[in-house]
Amino acid sequence: MLLCVGLAGTLAACGSRTSDNVASTQGGFVSGDGGVTILAAGKRPAAPVVSGPSLTDQKTTLATKASPGKVLVLNVWGSWCAPCRAEAPELVSAAEKTKDTADFIGLNTRDLDPIPAQAFVRSFGIGYPSIYDPSGTLLLEFSDQLPPSGIPSTLVIDRDGKVAARIIGRTTEATLVGVVEDVAAGK
């Protein structure tokens, strides 16, 4: 069974936070811990659509595709990642506040055993689904948009399936809600 889940994602890098200033340029994106990069509508690359097993029911397949008319937020995380734990309540709150305009999906990566990741989801009350990617192979599909070592990271994908924004590092509810609202408004 293939469930298409829309999401606007943010992906953030585990590690020390630096300023939101430019650290380097990669494929039209500015990278830096916690930095937000928003791309103009005409300069947005198509987001890869990946699919994989659901973290909570590995017989179910999930895909990074938004529901019609919605923005998609994709958050890359791991249960072993301290910044992921710190941002989880912020993501839960942002998902609730933007539920009419955005779908959220997680991409759980590098958890070789799903049990700690499932406990993470339960512990933080995460209500949106996550794709289980223990090897990190699916994350590599986003290598043009995200550094493969950048955990946590979030992408916000517009209604046309294009990457509208990315957040490398831990994000906040206020930042994510603002980005989702802007992207949903066509900005």
PDB file of C-alpha atoms in Angstrom:
ATOM      1  CA  MET A   1       0.000   0.000   0.000  1.00  0.00           C
ATOM      2  CA  LEU A   2       1.431   3.365  -0.966  1.00  0.00           C
ATOM      3  CA  LEU A   3       0.520   6.297   1.201  1.00  0.00           C
ATOM      4  CA  CYS A   4       1.391   9.661  -0.267  1.00  0.00           C
ATOM      5  CA  VAL A   5       2.178  12.077   2.462  1.00  0.00           C
ATOM      6  CA  GLY A   6       2.577  15.783   1.778  1.00  0.00           C
ATOM      7  CA  LEU A   7       5.057  17.678   3.782  1.00  0.00           C
ATOM      8  CA  ALA A   8       7.051  20.760   3.988  1.00  0.00           C
ATOM      9  CA  GLY A   9      10.304  19.797   5.473  1.00  0.00           C
ATOM     10  CA  THR A  10      13.049  21.120   7.427  1.00  0.00           C
ATOM     11  CA  LEU A  11      16.311  19.350   7.776  1.00  0.00           C
ATOM     12  CA  ALA A  12      18.897  20.425  10.329  1.00  0.00           C
ATOM     13  CA  ALA A  13      22.470  19.430  11.021  1.00  0.00           C
ATOM     14  CA  CYS A  14      23.512  17.751  14.266  1.00  0.00           C
ATOM     15  CA  GLY A  15      26.437  19.497  15.784  1.00  0.00           C
ATOM     16  CA  SER A  16      27.224  22.877  17.166  1.00  0.00           C
ATOM     17  CA  ARG A  17      25.065  25.800  16.176  1.00  0.00           C
ATOM     18  CA  THR A  18      26.729  28.614  14.346  1.00  0.00           C
ATOM     19  CA  SER A  19      25.319  31.886  13.155  1.00  0.00           C
ATOM     20  CA  ASP A  20      22.763  32.001  10.386  1.00  0.00           C
ATOM     21  CA  ASN A  21      25.343  33.701   8.191  1.00  0.00           C
ATOM     22  CA  VAL A  22      26.608  32.130   5.033  1.00  0.00           C
ATOM     23  CA  ALA A  23      28.931  29.233   5.732  1.00  0.00           C
ATOM     24  CA  SER A  24      29.230  28.009   2.158  1.00  0.00           C
ATOM     25  CA  THR A  25      27.234  27.742  -1.008  1.00  0.00           C
ATOM     26  CA  GLN A  26      26.035  24.375  -2.311  1.00  0.00           C
ATOM     27  CA  GLY A  27      23.765  23.994  -5.310  1.00  0.00           C
ATOM     28  CA  GLY A  28      22.092  27.382  -4.856  1.00  0.00           C
ATOM     29  CA  PHE A  29      21.607  26.856  -1.124  1.00  0.00           C
ATOM     30  CA  VAL A  30      23.426  28.587   1.674  1.00  0.00           C
ATOM     31  CA  SER A  31      24.492  26.133   4.334  1.00  0.00           C
ATOM     32  CA  GLY A  32      24.944  26.831   8.007  1.00  0.00           C
ATOM     33  CA  ASP A  33      23.679  25.336  11.245  1.00  0.00           C
ATOM     34  CA  GLY A  34      20.120  26.479  11.894  1.00  0.00           C
ATOM     35  CA  GLY A  35      20.199  28.726   8.864  1.00  0.00           C
ATOM     36  CA  VAL A  36      17.080  29.088   6.766  1.00  0.00           C
ATOM     37  CA  THR A  37      17.377  29.382   3.007  1.00  0.00           C
ATOM     38  CA  ILE A  38      14.302  30.345   1.002  1.00  0.00           C
ATOM     39  CA  LEU A  39      14.393  30.084  -2.778  1.00  0.00           C
ATOM     40  CA  ALA A  40      12.459  32.346  -5.121  1.00  0.00           C
ATOM     41  CA  ALA A  41       9.639  30.571  -6.953  1.00  0.00           C
ATOM     42  CA  GLY A  42      11.425  30.622 -10.321  1.00  0.00           C
ATOM     43  CA  LYS A  43      14.670  29.221  -8.890  1.00  0.00           C
ATOM     44  CA  ARG A  44      13.368  26.195  -7.019  1.00  0.00           C
ATOM     45  CA  PRO A  45      14.673  22.743  -7.951  1.00  0.00           C
ATOM     46  CA  ALA A  46      12.307  19.802  -8.127  1.00  0.00           C
ATOM     47  CA  ALA A  47      12.313  17.783  -4.927  1.00  0.00           C
ATOM     48  CA  PRO A  48      13.034  14.094  -5.296  1.00  0.00           C
ATOM     49  CA  VAL A  49      10.093  11.863  -4.478  1.00  0.00           C
ATOM     50  CA  VAL A  50      11.326   8.953  -2.418  1.00  0.00           C
ATOM     51  CA  SER A  51       9.404   6.131  -0.852  1.00  0.00           C
ATOM     52  CA  GLY A  52      10.187   3.630   1.817  1.00  0.00           C
ATOM     53  CA  PRO A  53       8.733   1.642   4.663  1.00  0.00           C
ATOM     54  CA  SER A  54       6.826   3.348   7.443  1.00  0.00           C
ATOM     55  CA  LEU A  55       8.780   3.453  10.687  1.00  0.00           C
ATOM     56  CA  THR A  56       5.772   2.203  12.632  1.00  0.00           C
ATOM     57  CA  ASP A  57       4.440  -0.332  10.102  1.00  0.00           C
ATOM     58  CA  GLN A  58       7.124  -1.550   7.735  1.00  0.00           C
ATOM     59  CA  LYS A  59       4.521  -3.277   5.549  1.00  0.00           C
ATOM     60  CA  THR A  60       3.199   0.182   4.647  1.00  0.00           C
ATOM     61  CA  THR A  61       5.061   2.311   2.109  1.00  0.00           C
ATOM     62  CA  LEU A  62       5.233   6.075   2.525  1.00  0.00           C
ATOM     63  CA  ALA A  63       6.314   8.650  -0.046  1.00  0.00           C
ATOM     64  CA  THR A  64       7.507  12.230   0.096  1.00  0.00           C
ATOM     65  CA  LYS A  65       4.611  13.603  -1.881  1.00  0.00           C
ATOM     66  CA  ALA A  66       2.184  16.206  -0.570  1.00  0.00           C
ATOM     67  CA  SER A  67      -1.563  15.936  -0.507  1.00  0.00           C
ATOM     68  CA  PRO A  68      -3.167  17.991  -3.297  1.00  0.00           C
ATOM     69  CA  GLY A  69      -3.016  21.703  -2.504  1.00  0.00           C
ATOM     70  CA  LYS A  70      -0.661  21.320   0.439  1.00  0.00           C
ATOM     71  CA  VAL A  71       2.930  22.161   1.207  1.00  0.00           C
ATOM     72  CA  LEU A  72       5.144  19.296   2.362  1.00  0.00           C
ATOM     73  CA  VAL A  73       7.569  19.513   5.292  1.00  0.00           C
ATOM     74  CA  LEU A  74      10.244  16.825   5.330  1.00  0.00           C
ATOM     75  CA  ASN A  75      12.280  16.486   8.514  1.00  0.00           C
ATOM     76  CA  VAL A  76      15.355  14.267   8.592  1.00  0.00           C
ATOM     77  CA  TRP A  77      16.063  12.918  12.069  1.00  0.00           C
ATOM     78  CA  GLY A  78      17.567  10.132  14.128  1.00  0.00           C
ATOM     79  CA  SER A  79      16.754   8.974  17.643  1.00  0.00           C
ATOM     80  CA  TRP A  80      20.476   9.184  18.470  1.00  0.00           C
ATOM     81  CA  CYS A  81      20.636  12.894  17.559  1.00  0.00           C
ATOM     82  CA  ALA A  82      20.459  15.346  20.509  1.00  0.00           C
ATOM     83  CA  PRO A  83      19.375  18.343  18.356  1.00  0.00           C
ATOM     84  CA  CYS A  84      16.625  16.122  16.903  1.00  0.00           C
ATOM     85  CA  ARG A  85      15.332  15.472  20.410  1.00  0.00           C
ATOM     86  CA  ALA A  86      15.497  19.186  21.187  1.00  0.00           C
ATOM     87  CA  GLU A  87      13.512  20.179  18.093  1.00  0.00           C
ATOM     88  CA  ALA A  88      10.917  17.374  18.207  1.00  0.00           C
ATOM     89  CA  PRO A  89       8.381  19.278  20.388  1.00  0.00           C
ATOM     90  CA  GLU A  90       8.772  22.299  18.082  1.00  0.00           C
ATOM     91  CA  LEU A  91       8.004  20.158  15.027  1.00  0.00           C
ATOM     92  CA  VAL A  92       4.969  18.580  16.693  1.00  0.00           C
ATOM     93  CA  SER A  93       3.594  22.028  17.503  1.00  0.00           C
ATOM     94  CA  ALA A  94       4.359  23.415  14.032  1.00  0.00           C
ATOM     95  CA  ALA A  95       2.665  20.421  12.393  1.00  0.00           C
ATOM     96  CA  GLU A  96      -0.465  21.032  14.459  1.00  0.00           C
ATOM     97  CA  LYS A  97      -0.509  24.778  13.724  1.00  0.00           C
ATOM     98  CA  THR A  98      -0.090  24.289   9.962  1.00  0.00           C
ATOM     99  CA  LYS A  99      -2.206  21.146   9.490  1.00  0.00           C
ATOM    100  CA  ASP A 100      -4.604  22.898   7.103  1.00  0.00           C
ATOM    101  CA  THR A 101      -1.838  23.973   4.732  1.00  0.00           C
ATOM    102  CA  ALA A 102       0.995  21.479   5.205  1.00  0.00           C
ATOM    103  CA  ASP A 103       1.650  17.784   5.540  1.00  0.00           C
ATOM    104  CA  PHE A 104       4.635  16.686   7.590  1.00  0.00           C
ATOM    105  CA  ILE A 105       6.707  13.572   7.094  1.00  0.00           C
ATOM    106  CA  GLY A 106       9.855  12.435   8.810  1.00  0.00           C
ATOM    107  CA  LEU A 107      12.800  10.616   7.322  1.00  0.00           C
ATOM    108  CA  ASN A 108      14.330   8.571  10.126  1.00  0.00           C
ATOM    109  CA  THR A 109      17.889   7.793   9.158  1.00  0.00           C
ATOM    110  CA  ARG A 110      20.766   5.739  10.536  1.00  0.00           C
ATOM    111  CA  ASP A 111      18.731   4.057  13.268  1.00  0.00           C
ATOM    112  CA  LEU A 112      19.755   0.468  12.519  1.00  0.00           C
ATOM    113  CA  ASP A 113      17.059  -0.853  14.851  1.00  0.00           C
ATOM    114  CA  PRO A 114      13.577   0.696  14.538  1.00  0.00           C
ATOM    115  CA  ILE A 115      12.752   0.231  18.237  1.00  0.00           C
ATOM    116  CA  PRO A 116      14.633   3.330  19.540  1.00  0.00           C
ATOM    117  CA  ALA A 117      13.146   5.416  16.715  1.00  0.00           C
ATOM    118  CA  GLN A 118       9.640   4.153  17.482  1.00  0.00           C
ATOM    119  CA  ALA A 119      10.202   5.014  21.158  1.00  0.00           C
ATOM    120  CA  PHE A 120      11.315   8.506  20.085  1.00  0.00           C
ATOM    121  CA  VAL A 121       8.056   8.984  18.148  1.00  0.00           C
ATOM    122  CA  ARG A 122       5.968   7.818  21.124  1.00  0.00           C
ATOM    123  CA  SER A 123       7.958   9.848  23.649  1.00  0.00           C
ATOM    124  CA  PHE A 124       7.482  13.115  21.767  1.00  0.00           C
ATOM    125  CA  GLY A 125       3.919  12.410  20.601  1.00  0.00           C
ATOM    126  CA  ILE A 126       4.830  12.772  16.942  1.00  0.00           C
ATOM    127  CA  GLY A 127       1.594  12.348  15.006  1.00  0.00           C
ATOM    128  CA  TYR A 128       2.929  12.528  11.466  1.00  0.00           C
ATOM    129  CA  PRO A 129       4.499   9.507   9.740  1.00  0.00           C
ATOM    130  CA  SER A 130       8.172   8.805   9.184  1.00  0.00           C
ATOM    131  CA  ILE A 131       9.910   6.791   6.516  1.00  0.00           C
ATOM    132  CA  TYR A 132      12.421   4.315   7.958  1.00  0.00           C
ATOM    133  CA  ASP A 133      15.822   4.695   6.243  1.00  0.00           C
ATOM    134  CA  PRO A 134      18.355   2.820   8.403  1.00  0.00           C
ATOM    135  CA  SER A 135      21.124   2.848   5.787  1.00  0.00           C
ATOM    136  CA  GLY A 136      20.758   6.521   4.834  1.00  0.00           C
ATOM    137  CA  THR A 137      20.225   5.569   1.185  1.00  0.00           C
ATOM    138  CA  LEU A 138      17.013   7.594   0.821  1.00  0.00           C
ATOM    139  CA  LEU A 139      18.668  10.636   2.387  1.00  0.00           C
ATOM    140  CA  LEU A 140      21.261  10.530  -0.402  1.00  0.00           C
ATOM    141  CA  GLU A 141      18.448  11.239  -2.885  1.00  0.00           C
ATOM    142  CA  PHE A 142      18.389  14.748  -1.379  1.00  0.00           C
ATOM    143  CA  SER A 143      22.159  15.300  -1.654  1.00  0.00           C
ATOM    144  CA  ASP A 144      21.666  18.266  -4.006  1.00  0.00           C
ATOM    145  CA  GLN A 145      19.540  19.960  -1.343  1.00  0.00           C
ATOM    146  CA  LEU A 146      20.948  18.600   1.929  1.00  0.00           C
ATOM    147  CA  PRO A 147      24.334  17.574   3.204  1.00  0.00           C
ATOM    148  CA  PRO A 148      24.103  13.823   3.903  1.00  0.00           C
ATOM    149  CA  SER A 149      25.613  14.372   7.351  1.00  0.00           C
ATOM    150  CA  GLY A 150      23.171  17.196   8.121  1.00  0.00           C
ATOM    151  CA  ILE A 151      20.948  15.750  10.822  1.00  0.00           C
ATOM    152  CA  PRO A 152      18.490  17.224  11.698  1.00  0.00           C
ATOM    153  CA  SER A 153      17.503  19.023   8.525  1.00  0.00           C
ATOM    154  CA  THR A 154      14.175  20.173   7.167  1.00  0.00           C
ATOM    155  CA  LEU A 155      12.913  20.854   3.668  1.00  0.00           C
ATOM    156  CA  VAL A 156       9.758  22.759   2.821  1.00  0.00           C
ATOM    157  CA  ILE A 157       8.425  21.625  -0.534  1.00  0.00           C
ATOM    158  CA  ASP A 158       5.906  23.817  -2.322  1.00  0.00           C
ATOM    159  CA  ARG A 159       2.627  22.746  -3.902  1.00  0.00           C
ATOM    160  CA  ASP A 160       4.418  22.186  -7.211  1.00  0.00           C
ATOM    161  CA  GLY A 161       6.835  19.667  -5.688  1.00  0.00           C
ATOM    162  CA  LYS A 162       9.780  22.073  -5.665  1.00  0.00           C
ATOM    163  CA  VAL A 163      12.139  22.771  -2.796  1.00  0.00           C
ATOM    164  CA  ALA A 164      11.095  26.176  -1.474  1.00  0.00           C
ATOM    165  CA  ALA A 165      13.155  26.278   1.713  1.00  0.00           C
ATOM    166  CA  ARG A 166      15.627  24.344   3.754  1.00  0.00           C
ATOM    167  CA  ILE A 167      16.750  24.528   7.339  1.00  0.00           C
ATOM    168  CA  ILE A 168      20.055  22.947   8.263  1.00  0.00           C
ATOM    169  CA  GLY A 169      20.224  22.287  11.983  1.00  0.00           C
ATOM    170  CA  ARG A 170      17.677  22.520  14.743  1.00  0.00           C
ATOM    171  CA  THR A 171      14.592  24.581  13.948  1.00  0.00           C
ATOM    172  CA  THR A 172      11.909  26.228  16.053  1.00  0.00           C
ATOM    173  CA  GLU A 173       8.142  26.246  15.845  1.00  0.00           C
ATOM    174  CA  ALA A 174       8.068  29.971  15.033  1.00  0.00           C
ATOM    175  CA  THR A 175      10.605  29.635  12.224  1.00  0.00           C
ATOM    176  CA  LEU A 176       8.937  26.629  10.681  1.00  0.00           C
ATOM    177  CA  VAL A 177       5.393  28.009  10.923  1.00  0.00           C
ATOM    178  CA  GLY A 178       6.563  31.262   9.317  1.00  0.00           C
ATOM    179  CA  VAL A 179       8.291  29.460   6.455  1.00  0.00           C
ATOM    180  CA  VAL A 180       5.318  27.151   5.846  1.00  0.00           C
ATOM    181  CA  GLU A 181       2.889  30.087   5.848  1.00  0.00           C
ATOM    182  CA  ASP A 182       5.055  32.010   3.372  1.00  0.00           C
ATOM    183  CA  VAL A 183       5.428  29.030   1.042  1.00  0.00           C
ATOM    184  CA  ALA A 184       1.708  28.218   1.262  1.00  0.00           C
ATOM    185  CA  ALA A 185       0.966  31.850   0.348  1.00  0.00           C
ATOM    186  CA  GLY A 186       3.053  31.457  -2.807  1.00  0.00           C
ATOM    187  CA  LYS A 187       6.035  33.457  -1.586  1.00  0.00           C
TER     188      LYS A 187
END
